[in-house]
Coordinates of C-alpha atoms in Angstrom, one line a residue:
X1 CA 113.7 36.0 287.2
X2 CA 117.0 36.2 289.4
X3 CA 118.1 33.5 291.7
X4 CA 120.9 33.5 294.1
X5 CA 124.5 31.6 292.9
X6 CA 124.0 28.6 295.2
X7 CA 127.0 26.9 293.4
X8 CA 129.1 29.2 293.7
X9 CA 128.7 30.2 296.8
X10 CA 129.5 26.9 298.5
X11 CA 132.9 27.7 297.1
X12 CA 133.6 31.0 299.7
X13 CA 135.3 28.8 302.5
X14 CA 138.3 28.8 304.2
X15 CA 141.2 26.7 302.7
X16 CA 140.1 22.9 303.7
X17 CA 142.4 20.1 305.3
X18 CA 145.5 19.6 303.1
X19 CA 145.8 16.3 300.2
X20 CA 149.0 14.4 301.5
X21 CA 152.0 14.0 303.4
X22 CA 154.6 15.6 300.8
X23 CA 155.9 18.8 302.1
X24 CA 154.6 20.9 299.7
X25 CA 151.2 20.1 301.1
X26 CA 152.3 20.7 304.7
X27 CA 152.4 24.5 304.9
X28 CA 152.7 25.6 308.4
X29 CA 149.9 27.9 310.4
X30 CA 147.4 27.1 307.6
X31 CA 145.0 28.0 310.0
X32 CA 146.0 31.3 311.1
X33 CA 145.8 32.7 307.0
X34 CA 143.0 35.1 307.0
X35 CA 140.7 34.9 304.0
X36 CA 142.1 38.5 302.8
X37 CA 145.6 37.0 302.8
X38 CA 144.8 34.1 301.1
X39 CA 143.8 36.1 297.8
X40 CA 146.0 39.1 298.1
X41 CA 149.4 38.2 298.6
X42 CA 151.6 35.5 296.5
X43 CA 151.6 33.2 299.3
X44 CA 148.8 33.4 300.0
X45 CA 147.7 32.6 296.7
X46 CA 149.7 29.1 296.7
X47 CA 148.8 28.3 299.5
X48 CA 144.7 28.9 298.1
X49 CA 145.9 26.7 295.3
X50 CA 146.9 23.4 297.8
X51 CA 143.2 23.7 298.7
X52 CA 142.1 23.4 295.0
X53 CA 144.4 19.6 295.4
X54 CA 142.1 19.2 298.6
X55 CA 138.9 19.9 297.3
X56 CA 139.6 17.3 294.2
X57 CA 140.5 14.7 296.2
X58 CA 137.3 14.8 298.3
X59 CA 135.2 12.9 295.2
X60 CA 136.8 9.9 296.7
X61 CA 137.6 10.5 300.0
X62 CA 136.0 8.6 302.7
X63 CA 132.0 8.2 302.8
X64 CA 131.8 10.7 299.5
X65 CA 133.5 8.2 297.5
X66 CA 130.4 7.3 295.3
X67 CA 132.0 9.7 293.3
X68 CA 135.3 8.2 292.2
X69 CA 133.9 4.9 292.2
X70 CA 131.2 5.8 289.4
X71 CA 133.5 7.7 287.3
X72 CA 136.4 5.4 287.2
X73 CA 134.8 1.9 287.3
X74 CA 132.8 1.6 284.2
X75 CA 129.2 1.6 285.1
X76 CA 126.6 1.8 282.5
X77 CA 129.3 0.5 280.2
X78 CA 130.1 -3.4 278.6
X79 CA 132.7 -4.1 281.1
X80 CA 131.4 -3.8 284.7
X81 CA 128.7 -6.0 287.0
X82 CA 127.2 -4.4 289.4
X83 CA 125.7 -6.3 293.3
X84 CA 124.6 -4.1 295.0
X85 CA 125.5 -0.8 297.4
X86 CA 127.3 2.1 295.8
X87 CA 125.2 3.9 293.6
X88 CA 122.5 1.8 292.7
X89 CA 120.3 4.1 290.8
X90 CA 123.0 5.4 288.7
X91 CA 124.6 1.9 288.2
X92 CA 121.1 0.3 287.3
X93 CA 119.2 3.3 285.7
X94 CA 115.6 1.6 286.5
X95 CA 115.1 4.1 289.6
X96 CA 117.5 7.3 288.6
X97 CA 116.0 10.5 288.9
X98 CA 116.8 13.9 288.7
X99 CA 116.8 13.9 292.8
X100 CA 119.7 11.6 293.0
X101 CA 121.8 12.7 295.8
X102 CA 125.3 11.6 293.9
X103 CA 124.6 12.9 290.9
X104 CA 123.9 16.3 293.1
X105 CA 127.2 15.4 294.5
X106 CA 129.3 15.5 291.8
X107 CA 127.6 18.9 290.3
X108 CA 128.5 20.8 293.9
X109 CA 131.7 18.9 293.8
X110 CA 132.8 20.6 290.3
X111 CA 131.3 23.8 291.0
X112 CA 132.8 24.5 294.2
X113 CA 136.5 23.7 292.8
X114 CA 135.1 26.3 289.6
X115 CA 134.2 28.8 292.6
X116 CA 137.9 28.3 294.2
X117 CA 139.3 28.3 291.3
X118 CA 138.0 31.6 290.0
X119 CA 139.1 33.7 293.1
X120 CA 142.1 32.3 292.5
X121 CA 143.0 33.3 289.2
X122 CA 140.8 36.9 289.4
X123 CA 143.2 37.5 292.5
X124 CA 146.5 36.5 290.7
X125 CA 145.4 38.9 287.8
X126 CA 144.8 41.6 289.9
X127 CA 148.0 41.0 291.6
X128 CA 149.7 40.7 288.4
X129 CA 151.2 37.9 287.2
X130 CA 155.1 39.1 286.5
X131 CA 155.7 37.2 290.0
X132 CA 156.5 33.8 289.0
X133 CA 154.3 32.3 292.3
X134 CA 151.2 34.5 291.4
X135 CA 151.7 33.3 287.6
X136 CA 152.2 29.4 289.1
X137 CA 149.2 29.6 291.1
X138 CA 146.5 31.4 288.5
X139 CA 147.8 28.7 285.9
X140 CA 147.1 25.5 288.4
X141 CA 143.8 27.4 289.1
X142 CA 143.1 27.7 285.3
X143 CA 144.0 24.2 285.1
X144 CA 141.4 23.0 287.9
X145 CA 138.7 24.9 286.3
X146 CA 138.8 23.9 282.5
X147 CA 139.0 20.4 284.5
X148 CA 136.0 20.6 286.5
X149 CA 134.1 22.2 283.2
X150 CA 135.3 19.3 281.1
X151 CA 133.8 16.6 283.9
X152 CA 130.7 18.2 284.2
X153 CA 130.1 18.8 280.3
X154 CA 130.6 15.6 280.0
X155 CA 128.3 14.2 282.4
X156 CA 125.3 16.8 282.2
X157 CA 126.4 18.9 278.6
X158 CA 123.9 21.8 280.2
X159 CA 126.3 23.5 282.2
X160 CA 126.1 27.3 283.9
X161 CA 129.3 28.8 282.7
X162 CA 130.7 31.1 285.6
X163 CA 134.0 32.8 285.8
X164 CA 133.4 35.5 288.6
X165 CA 134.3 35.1 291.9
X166 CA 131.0 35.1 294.1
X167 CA 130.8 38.2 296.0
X168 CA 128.6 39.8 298.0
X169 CA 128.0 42.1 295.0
X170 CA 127.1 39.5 292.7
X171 CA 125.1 37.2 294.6
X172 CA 121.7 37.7 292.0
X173 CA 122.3 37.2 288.6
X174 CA 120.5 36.0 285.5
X175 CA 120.8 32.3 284.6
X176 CA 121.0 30.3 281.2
X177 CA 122.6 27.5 279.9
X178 CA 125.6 27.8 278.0
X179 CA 126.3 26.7 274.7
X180 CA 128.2 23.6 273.4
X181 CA 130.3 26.0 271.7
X182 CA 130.8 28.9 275.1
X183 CA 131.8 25.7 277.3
X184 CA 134.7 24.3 275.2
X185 CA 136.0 27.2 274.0
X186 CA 136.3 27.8 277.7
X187 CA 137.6 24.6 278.5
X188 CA 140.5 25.1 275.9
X189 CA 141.4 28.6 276.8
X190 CA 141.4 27.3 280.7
X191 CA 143.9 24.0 279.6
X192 CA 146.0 26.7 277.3
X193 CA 146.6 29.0 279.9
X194 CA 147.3 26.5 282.1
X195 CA 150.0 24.8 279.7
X196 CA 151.8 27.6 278.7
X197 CA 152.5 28.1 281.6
X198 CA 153.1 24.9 283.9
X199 CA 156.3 22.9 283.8
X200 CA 157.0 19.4 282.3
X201 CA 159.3 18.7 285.8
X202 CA 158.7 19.1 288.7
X203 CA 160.8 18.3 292.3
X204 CA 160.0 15.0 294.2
X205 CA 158.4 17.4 296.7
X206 CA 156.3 18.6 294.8
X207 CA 155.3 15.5 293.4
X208 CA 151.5 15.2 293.2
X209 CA 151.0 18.9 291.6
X210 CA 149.6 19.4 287.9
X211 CA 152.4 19.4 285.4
X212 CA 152.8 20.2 282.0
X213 CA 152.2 16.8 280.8
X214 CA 148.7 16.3 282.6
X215 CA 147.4 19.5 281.5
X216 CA 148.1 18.1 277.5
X217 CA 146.6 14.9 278.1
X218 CA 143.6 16.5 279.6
X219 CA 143.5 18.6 276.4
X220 CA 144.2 16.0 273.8
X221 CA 140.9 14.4 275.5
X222 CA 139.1 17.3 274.9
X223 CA 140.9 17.4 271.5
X224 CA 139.6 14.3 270.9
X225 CA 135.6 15.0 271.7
X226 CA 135.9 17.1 268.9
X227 CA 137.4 15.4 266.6
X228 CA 140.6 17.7 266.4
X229 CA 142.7 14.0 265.7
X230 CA 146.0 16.9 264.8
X231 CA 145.8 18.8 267.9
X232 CA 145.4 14.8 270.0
X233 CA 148.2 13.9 268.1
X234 CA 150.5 17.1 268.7
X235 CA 149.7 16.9 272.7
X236 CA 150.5 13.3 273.3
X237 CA 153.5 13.8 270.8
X238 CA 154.4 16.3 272.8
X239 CA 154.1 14.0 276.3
X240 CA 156.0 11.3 274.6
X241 CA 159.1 13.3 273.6
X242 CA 159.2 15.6 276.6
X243 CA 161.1 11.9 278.1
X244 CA 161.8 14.1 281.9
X245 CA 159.3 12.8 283.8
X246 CA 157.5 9.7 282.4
X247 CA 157.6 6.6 280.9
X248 CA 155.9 3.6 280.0
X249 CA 156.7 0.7 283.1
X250 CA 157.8 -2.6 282.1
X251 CA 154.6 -4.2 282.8
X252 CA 150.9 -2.9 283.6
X253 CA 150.8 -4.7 286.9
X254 CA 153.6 -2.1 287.7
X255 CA 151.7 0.7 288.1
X256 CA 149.7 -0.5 290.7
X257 CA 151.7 -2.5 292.8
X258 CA 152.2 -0.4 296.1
X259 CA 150.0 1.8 298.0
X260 CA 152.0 4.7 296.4
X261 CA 151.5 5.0 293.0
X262 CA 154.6 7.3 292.4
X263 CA 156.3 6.3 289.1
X264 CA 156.7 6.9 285.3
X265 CA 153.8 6.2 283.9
X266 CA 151.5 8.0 286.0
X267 CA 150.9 11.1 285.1
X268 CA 148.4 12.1 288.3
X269 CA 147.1 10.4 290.6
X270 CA 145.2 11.0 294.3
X271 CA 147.7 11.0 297.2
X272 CA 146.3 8.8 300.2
X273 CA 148.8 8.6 304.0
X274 CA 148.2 7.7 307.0
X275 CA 149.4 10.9 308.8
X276 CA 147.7 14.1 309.2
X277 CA 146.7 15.3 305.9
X278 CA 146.8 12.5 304.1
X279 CA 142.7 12.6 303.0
X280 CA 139.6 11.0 304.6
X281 CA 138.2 12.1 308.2
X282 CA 136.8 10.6 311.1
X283 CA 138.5 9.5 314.4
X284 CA 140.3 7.0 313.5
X285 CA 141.4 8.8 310.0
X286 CA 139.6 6.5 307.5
X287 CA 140.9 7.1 303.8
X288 CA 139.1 6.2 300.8
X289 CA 136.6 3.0 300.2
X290 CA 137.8 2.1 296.3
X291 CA 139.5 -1.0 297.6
X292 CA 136.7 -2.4 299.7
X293 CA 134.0 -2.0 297.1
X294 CA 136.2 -3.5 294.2
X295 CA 137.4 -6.2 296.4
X296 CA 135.5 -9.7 297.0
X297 CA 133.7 -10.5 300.2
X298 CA 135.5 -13.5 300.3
X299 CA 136.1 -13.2 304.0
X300 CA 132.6 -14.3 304.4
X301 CA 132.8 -18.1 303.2
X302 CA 132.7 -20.3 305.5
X303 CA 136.7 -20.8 306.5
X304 CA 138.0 -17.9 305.6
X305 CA 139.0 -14.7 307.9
X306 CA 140.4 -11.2 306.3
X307 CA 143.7 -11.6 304.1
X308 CA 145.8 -9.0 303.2
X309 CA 147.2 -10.9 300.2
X310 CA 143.7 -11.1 299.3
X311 CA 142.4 -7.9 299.2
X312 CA 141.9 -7.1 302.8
X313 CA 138.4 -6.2 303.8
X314 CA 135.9 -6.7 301.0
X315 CA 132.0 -5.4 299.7
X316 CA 132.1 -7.4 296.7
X317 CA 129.8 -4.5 294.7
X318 CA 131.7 -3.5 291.8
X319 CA 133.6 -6.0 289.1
X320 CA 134.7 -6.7 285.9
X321 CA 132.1 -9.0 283.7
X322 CA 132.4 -11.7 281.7
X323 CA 132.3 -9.6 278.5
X324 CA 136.0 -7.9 279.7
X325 CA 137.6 -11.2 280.9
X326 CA 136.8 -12.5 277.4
X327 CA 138.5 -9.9 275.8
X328 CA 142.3 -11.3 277.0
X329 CA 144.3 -14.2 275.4
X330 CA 144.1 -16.0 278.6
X331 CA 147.2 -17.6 277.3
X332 CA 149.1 -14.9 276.3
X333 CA 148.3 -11.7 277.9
X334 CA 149.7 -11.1 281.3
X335 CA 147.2 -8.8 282.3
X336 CA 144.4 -12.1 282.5
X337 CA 146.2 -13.5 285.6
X338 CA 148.2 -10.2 287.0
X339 CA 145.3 -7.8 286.9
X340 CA 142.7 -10.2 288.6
X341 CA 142.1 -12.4 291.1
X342 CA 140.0 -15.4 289.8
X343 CA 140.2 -17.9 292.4
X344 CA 139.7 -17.6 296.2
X345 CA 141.2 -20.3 298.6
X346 CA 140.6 -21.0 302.3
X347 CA 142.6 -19.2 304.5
X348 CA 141.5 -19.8 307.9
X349 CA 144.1 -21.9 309.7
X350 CA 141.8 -23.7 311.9
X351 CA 139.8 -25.1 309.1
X352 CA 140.4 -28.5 307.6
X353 CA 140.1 -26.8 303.8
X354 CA 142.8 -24.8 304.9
X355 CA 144.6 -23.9 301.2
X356 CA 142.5 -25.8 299.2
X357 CA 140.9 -23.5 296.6
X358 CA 137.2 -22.7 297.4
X359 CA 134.9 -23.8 294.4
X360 CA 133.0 -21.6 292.3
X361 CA 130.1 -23.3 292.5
X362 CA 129.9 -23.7 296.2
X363 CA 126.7 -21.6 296.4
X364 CA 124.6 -23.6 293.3
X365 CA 121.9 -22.0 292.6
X366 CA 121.8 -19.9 295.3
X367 CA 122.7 -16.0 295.8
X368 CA 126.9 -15.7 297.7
X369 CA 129.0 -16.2 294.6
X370 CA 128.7 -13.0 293.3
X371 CA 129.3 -11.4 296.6
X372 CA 131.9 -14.2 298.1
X373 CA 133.6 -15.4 295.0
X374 CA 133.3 -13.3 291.9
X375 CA 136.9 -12.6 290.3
X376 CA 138.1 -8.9 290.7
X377 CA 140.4 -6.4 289.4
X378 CA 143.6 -5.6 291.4
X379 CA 143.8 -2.1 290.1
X380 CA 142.3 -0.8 293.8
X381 CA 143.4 -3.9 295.4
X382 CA 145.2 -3.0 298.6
X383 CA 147.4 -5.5 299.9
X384 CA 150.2 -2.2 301.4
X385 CA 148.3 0.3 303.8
X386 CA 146.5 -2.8 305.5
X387 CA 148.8 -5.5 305.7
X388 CA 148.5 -5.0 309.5
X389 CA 145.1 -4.3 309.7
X390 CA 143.3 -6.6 306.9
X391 CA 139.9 -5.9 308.7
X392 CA 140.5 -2.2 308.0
X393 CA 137.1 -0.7 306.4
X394 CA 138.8 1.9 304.4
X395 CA 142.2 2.2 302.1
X396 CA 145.1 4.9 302.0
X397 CA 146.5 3.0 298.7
X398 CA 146.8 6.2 296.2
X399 CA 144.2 6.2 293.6
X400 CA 144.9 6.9 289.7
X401 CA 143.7 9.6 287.9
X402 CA 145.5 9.3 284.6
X403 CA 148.5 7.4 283.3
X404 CA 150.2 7.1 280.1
X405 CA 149.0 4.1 278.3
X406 CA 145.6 6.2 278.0
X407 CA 147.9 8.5 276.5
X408 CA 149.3 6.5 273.8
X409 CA 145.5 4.8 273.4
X410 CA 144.5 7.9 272.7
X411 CA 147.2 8.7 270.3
X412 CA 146.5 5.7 268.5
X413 CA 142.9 6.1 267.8
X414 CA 144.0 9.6 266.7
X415 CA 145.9 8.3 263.9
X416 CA 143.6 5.5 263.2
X417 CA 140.3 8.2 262.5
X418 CA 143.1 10.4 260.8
X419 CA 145.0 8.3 258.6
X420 CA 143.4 4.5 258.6
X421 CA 143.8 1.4 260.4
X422 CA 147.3 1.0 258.3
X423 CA 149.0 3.7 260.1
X424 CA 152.3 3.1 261.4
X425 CA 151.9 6.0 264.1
X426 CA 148.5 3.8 265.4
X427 CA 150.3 0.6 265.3
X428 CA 153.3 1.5 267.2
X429 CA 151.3 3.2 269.8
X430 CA 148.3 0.3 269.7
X431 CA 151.7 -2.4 270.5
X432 CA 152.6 0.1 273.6
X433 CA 150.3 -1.5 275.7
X434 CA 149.4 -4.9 273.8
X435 CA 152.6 -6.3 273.2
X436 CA 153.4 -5.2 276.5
X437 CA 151.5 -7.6 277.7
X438 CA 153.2 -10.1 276.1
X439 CA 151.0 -10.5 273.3
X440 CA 152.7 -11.1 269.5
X441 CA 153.1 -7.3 268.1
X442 CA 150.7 -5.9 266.0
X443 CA 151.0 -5.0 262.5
X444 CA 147.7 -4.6 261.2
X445 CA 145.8 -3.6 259.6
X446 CA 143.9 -2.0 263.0
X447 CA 140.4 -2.1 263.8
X448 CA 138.2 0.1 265.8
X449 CA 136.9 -2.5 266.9
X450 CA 140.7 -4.0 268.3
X451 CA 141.7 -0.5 269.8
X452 CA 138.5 -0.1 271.7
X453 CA 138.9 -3.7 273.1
X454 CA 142.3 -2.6 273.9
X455 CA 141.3 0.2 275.4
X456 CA 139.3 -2.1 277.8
X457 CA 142.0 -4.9 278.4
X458 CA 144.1 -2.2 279.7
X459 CA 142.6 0.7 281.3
X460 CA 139.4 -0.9 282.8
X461 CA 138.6 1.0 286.2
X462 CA 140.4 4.2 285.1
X463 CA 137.0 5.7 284.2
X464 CA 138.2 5.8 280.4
X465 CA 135.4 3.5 279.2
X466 CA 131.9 5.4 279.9
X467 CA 133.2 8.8 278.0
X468 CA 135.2 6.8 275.3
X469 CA 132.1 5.1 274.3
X470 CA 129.9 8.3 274.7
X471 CA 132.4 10.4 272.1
X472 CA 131.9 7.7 269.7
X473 CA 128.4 7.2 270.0
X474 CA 128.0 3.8 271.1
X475 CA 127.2 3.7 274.8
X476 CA 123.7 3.0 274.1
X477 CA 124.7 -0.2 272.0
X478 CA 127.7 -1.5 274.3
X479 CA 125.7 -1.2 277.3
X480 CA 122.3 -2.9 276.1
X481 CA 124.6 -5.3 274.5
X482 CA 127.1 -6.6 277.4
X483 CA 127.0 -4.7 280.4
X484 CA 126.5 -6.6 284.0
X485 CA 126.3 -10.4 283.4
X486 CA 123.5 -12.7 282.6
X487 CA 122.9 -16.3 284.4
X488 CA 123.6 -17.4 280.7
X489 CA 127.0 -16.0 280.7
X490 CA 127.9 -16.7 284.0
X491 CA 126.4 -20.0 285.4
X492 CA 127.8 -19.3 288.8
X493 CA 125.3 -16.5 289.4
X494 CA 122.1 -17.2 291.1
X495 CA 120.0 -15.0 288.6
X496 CA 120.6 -12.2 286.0
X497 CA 122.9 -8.8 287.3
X498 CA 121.8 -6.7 284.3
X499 CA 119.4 -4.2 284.5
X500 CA 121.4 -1.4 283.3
X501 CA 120.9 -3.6 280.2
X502 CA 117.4 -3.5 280.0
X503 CA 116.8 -0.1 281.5
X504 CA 119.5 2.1 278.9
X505 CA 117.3 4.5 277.3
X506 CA 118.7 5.4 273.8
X507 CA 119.3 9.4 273.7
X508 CA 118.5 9.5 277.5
X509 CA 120.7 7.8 279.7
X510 CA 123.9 9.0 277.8
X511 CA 123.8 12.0 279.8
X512 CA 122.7 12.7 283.7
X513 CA 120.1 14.9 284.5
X514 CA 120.6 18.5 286.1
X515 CA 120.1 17.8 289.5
X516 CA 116.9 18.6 290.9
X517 CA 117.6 21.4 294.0
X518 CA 119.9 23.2 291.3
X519 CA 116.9 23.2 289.2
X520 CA 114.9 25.1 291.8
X521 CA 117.6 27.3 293.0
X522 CA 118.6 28.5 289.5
X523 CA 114.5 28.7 289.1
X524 CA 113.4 25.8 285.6
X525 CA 112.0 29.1 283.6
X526 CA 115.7 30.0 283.3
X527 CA 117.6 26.6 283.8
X528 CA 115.4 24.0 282.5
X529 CA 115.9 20.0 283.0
X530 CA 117.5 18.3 280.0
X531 CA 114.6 17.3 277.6
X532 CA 115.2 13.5 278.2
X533 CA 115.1 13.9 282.0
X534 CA 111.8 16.5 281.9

């Protein structure tokens, strides 16, 4: 039986609302490009490609932002609790079904960027790609799509592999599910294309487009799922001595401090303004909610009011357990005290505990710490875009994507399945980020054990832990063993926040199921559920 490309059809739109300020997304008269122009002519064609920035950014725009918050802060993994709000049913697995409207999400989300993408690059080859902005815009396209592939293999691993644009010719066609095998080798050809033909430097306006750089890491991760540790090695190798655009930052806190995250060691990131075309929607323009949900309610003790040097407005949902926190030298390691906030103080002038810290314990027994007082990460912190405006529901502070210490991370681990946990090449690149942090350098011998709590202490909320633990095959194990927080491990808490822990079905829950309207659409006699989700 046929059914009708649903998918891709949400993809046949007219080029959306641009991704930031920077001039090169501020193209005049966007609205007056017909749709022919947009795929016939060069211009045209770039201009298509700006939408592709647009259409990635929405995962964490605004309401949507479910997305982003689910894929970069470590739920189902060892390192995050989870209150309440945002994703429950992915976050606590015990009510998750195929009908879950997020996971739906995210599957249009890819597949409407694959959609774009693939008009994109069928146009540029039809146009022929001698002309250097036809050639730019079908690699940035191929780039986008071997992406989008790559997050959704991940996620669901029985993908619909489609490289057509939808027409009104093609509208019916058969359906099955691609091979393991179909999928990367598409991925790879996508990330080749795109790096042979992208640039490692780019000008400041154009800061914010895919270079050379982020289209290697993206394939030393896919290098990396299957266990290709030479090809890893020989992308990040090839990051590291490039030496135009990035570099490591003298500290991690560096990174993130400032609502733009515009220096060396990030190698992409989501662009957030204020003005017109700087992401979110609404009337007033609200941004993205990252900040609110990471950040502690703490406005909501008694004595306190909204701070920006504390975070602003705050959900308290999403934050690091006790497991992570355990992981630093709380002597040594900078990150402890610079990536967290782990006490709260009264703030409200009028109150007679004005700057006294606010006690841990103030709730006993009782549920309000978790929400009011829990520590929390910094990395979405926002202390910039609302400093005014600390009541503000929403954040403009640009979000990460990827940065190089994953890079080198990666790199290490590379070397350490290759060649041992004596390497010199894993050691030097394990000390990138851990003497850094002003930890005694490492010489060994390493353990997996040490680079994958390294992996933690660093990049927590950069959505490197859920797939990191997948490719290795011990998500199951990690997550049954540590994630959320018992009352046992956290006395402060008024009962146990850890039913992902008890709910983490082996050989099941490492993957999300195909979401139930594609299902139908695509008709289950030709697409059927995953066999854990049936």
């Amino acid at each position: 039986m046929k059914k009708r490309l649903y998918i891709a059809a949400l993809a046949i739109a007219a080029i959306a609302t641009l991704p930031s300020c920077e001039d090169f997304l501020n193209p005049e008269s966007k609205t007056d490009i017909t749709y022919n122009y947009l795929i016939s002519t060069p211009d045209g064609l770039s201009r298509a490609v700006i939408g592709l920035y647009n259409m990635e950014r929405q995962i964490a725009n605004g309401d949507g932002g479910n997305l982003y918050v689910v894929n970069m802060c470590d739920y189902n993994t060892d390192i995050m609790v989870f209150r309440a709000g945002t994703s429950a049913a992915i976050a606590r697995l015990n009510t998750l079904l195929p009908n879950n409207s997020d996971i739906e999400s995210f599957w249009t989300h890819h597949y409407s960027i694959i959609g774009k993408a693939n008009e994109i690059i069928v146009s540029a080859e039809n146009l022929g790609l001698d002309d250097e902005v036809v050639h730019k815009a079908w690699a940035e396209a191929k780039f986008f799509r071997g992406h989008a592939y790559f997050e959704l293999w991940k996620r669901f691993e029985r993908l619909y592999l489609n490289t057509l644009p939808t027409t009104v010719d093609n509208l019916v066609r058969d359906y099955k599910p691609a091979s393991t095998e179909e999928i990367f080798t598409q991925i790879k050809g996508d990330l080749e294309d795109a790096i042979a033909t992208l640039v490692w430097d780019i000008p400041n306006k154009d800061y914010g487009r895919i270079t050379k750089a982020v289209a290697k890491h993206v394939r030393a991760q896919v290098a990396m799922w299957e266990k290709d540790y030479d090809k890893a090695i020989k992308e990040c190798e090839d990051i590291f001595r490039d030496g135009t655009m990035y570099s490591m930052m003298p500290k991690t806190e560096d990174v993130f401090s400032g609502a733009d995250l515009r220096n060396s060691e990030v190698l992409w990131s989501y662009q957030f303004s204020e003005n017109l075309g700087g992401g979110g929607s609404g009337t007033p323009l609200m941004g993205h909610r990252l900040a609110i949900i990471t950040t502690t309610r703490y406005q909501s003790n008694a004595g306190c009011t909204f701070e920006a040097a504390q975070g602003g407005y705050g959900w308290g949902r999403v934050y690091p357990n006790t497991y992570l926190f355990g992981l630093y030298d709380k002597e040594k390691d900078t990150r402890y005290e610079k990536l967290f906030i782990h006490k709260f103080y009264y703030n409200d002038p009028t109150n007679a505990n004005y700057g006294k810290e606010i006690p841990a314990d103030l709730y006993g027994s009782s549920a309000g710490y978790l929400e009011k007082l829990h520590p929390m990460s910094k990395k979405h912190f926002d202390q910039w875009t609302n400093a005014t405006q600390p009541d503000r529901t929403s954040s403009f502070k640009d979000l990460i994507v990827y940065r190089l210490a994953e890079t080198y991370l990666m790199c290490c681990e590379a070397y350490f399945h290759r060649d041992g946990g004596s390497s010199s090449e894993a050691i030097e690149y394990y000390n990138k980020t851990w003497s850094r942090a002003g930890n005694a350098r490492e010489n060994g011998p390493l353990t997996l054990d040490m680079i994958l709590d390294e992996y933690a202490r660093e990049l927590h909320f950069e959505g490197v832990r859920w797939p990191l633990l997948k490719r290795l095959g011990l998500l199951y194990d990690r997550a049954r063993e540590h994630s959320g927080d018992l009352k046992s491990e956290d006395p402060y808490l008024d009962t146990d926040y850890a039913l992902c822990r008890d709910y983490f079905v082996k050989g099941k829950h490492e993957i999300w199921p195909i979401p139930q309207k594609q299902i139908d659409l695509m008709g289950a006699e030709n697409f059927p559920q995953s066999d854990p989700w049936k």
